[in-house]
C-alpha angles and dihedrals in degrees: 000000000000121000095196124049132178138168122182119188125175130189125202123190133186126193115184122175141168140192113247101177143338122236087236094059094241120134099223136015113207121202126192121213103184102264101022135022129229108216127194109205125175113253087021127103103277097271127012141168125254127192150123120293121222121240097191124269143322094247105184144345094292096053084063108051093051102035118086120245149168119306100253104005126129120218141173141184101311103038120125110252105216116212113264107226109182087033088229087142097248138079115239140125083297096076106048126121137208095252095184157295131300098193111099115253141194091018108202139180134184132195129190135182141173128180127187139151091003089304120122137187132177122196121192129187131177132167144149110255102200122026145145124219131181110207119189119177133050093341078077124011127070121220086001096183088212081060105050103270092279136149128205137216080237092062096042089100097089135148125270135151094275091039099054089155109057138143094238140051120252105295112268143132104288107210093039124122093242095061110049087132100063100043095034115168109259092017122152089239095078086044111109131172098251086192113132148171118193131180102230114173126020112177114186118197157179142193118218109219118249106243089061 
């Protein structure tokens, strides 16, 4: 017989959905979750995240005074500017966008085994291939005091003057009066790719002959 055997399988699912009408009559439910909001629009997927989208840094005085911004909200170097839709030249619910879906995608598994010499071994991988996740907490926000005013290595990349592109905004308590731009509520910070493979089960075997 064969002294080498191996059998590879591999499943793909897709799952695609969209809202065709609430029960109220309303064309769209928002829900806020603290630091990000579910909406359910009609025409969109079921539930999806809306939010404002990030254009870099003010970066100086004259970015500023330029930028749009929030009505009433005081910024400086280091402050996340936030993308302007309608070019109204401010920042309000009239410039979110939907920033993505929550709902798993492209499902996928993937078994391997080999078996030789008595010897057998299984592999099995599964994973989402395309999801959205909001994160809020420490993933995200430095010195948070609802997490115990502590900062992470992950969130050391933050912006100075000689760091204009980083991938935080300037170091400062993130749930404190004096900073509502950086940690606005729906905004694409707290946005992460929530695709994933793991390997989630490896059996290892062997057959012991039968004249022993």
């Amino acid at each position: 017989g064969k002294v080498v055997s191996q059998v590879i399988s591999v499943n793909l699912a897709d799952n695609l959905n969209e809202l065709m009408s609430l029960t109220s009559g309303a064309t769209e439910q928002v829900e806020r979750k603290e630091e990000f909001e579910l909406v359910r629009r009609v025409g969109q997927p079921i539930t999806v995240y809306q939010g404002y989208k990030r254009a870099g840094y003010f970066q100086n005085l004259e970015d500023i005074n330029k930028a749009p911004r929030f009505a009433g909200s005081t910024v400086v170097p280091g402050d996340i500017r936030f993308v302007d839709r309608n070019g109204d030249g401010v920042i309000d619910d009239q410039d979110k966008f939907i920033l993505g879906n929550p709902f798993p995608r492209y499902t996928f598994g993937f078994t391997y085994s080999i078996t030789a010499k008595g010897f057998d071994l299984v592999l099995f991988v599964q994973g989402v291939g395309k999801r959205d996740a909001m994160i809020r907490g420490e993933q995200v926000e430095p010195f948070h005091f609802g997490y115990g005013g502590t900062m992470y290595s992950h969130q050391t990349d933050y912006w100075t003057p000689s760091n204009p592109n980083a991938k935080y905004p300037r170091l400062a308590e993130a749930g404190s009066a004096s900073n509502t731009n950086n940690y606005r509520t729906g905004s694409d910070l707290y946005l992460f790719d929530a695709a994933y493979a793991r390997l989630k089960n490896v059996q290892l075997g062997y057959t012991v002959p039968a004249k022993i």
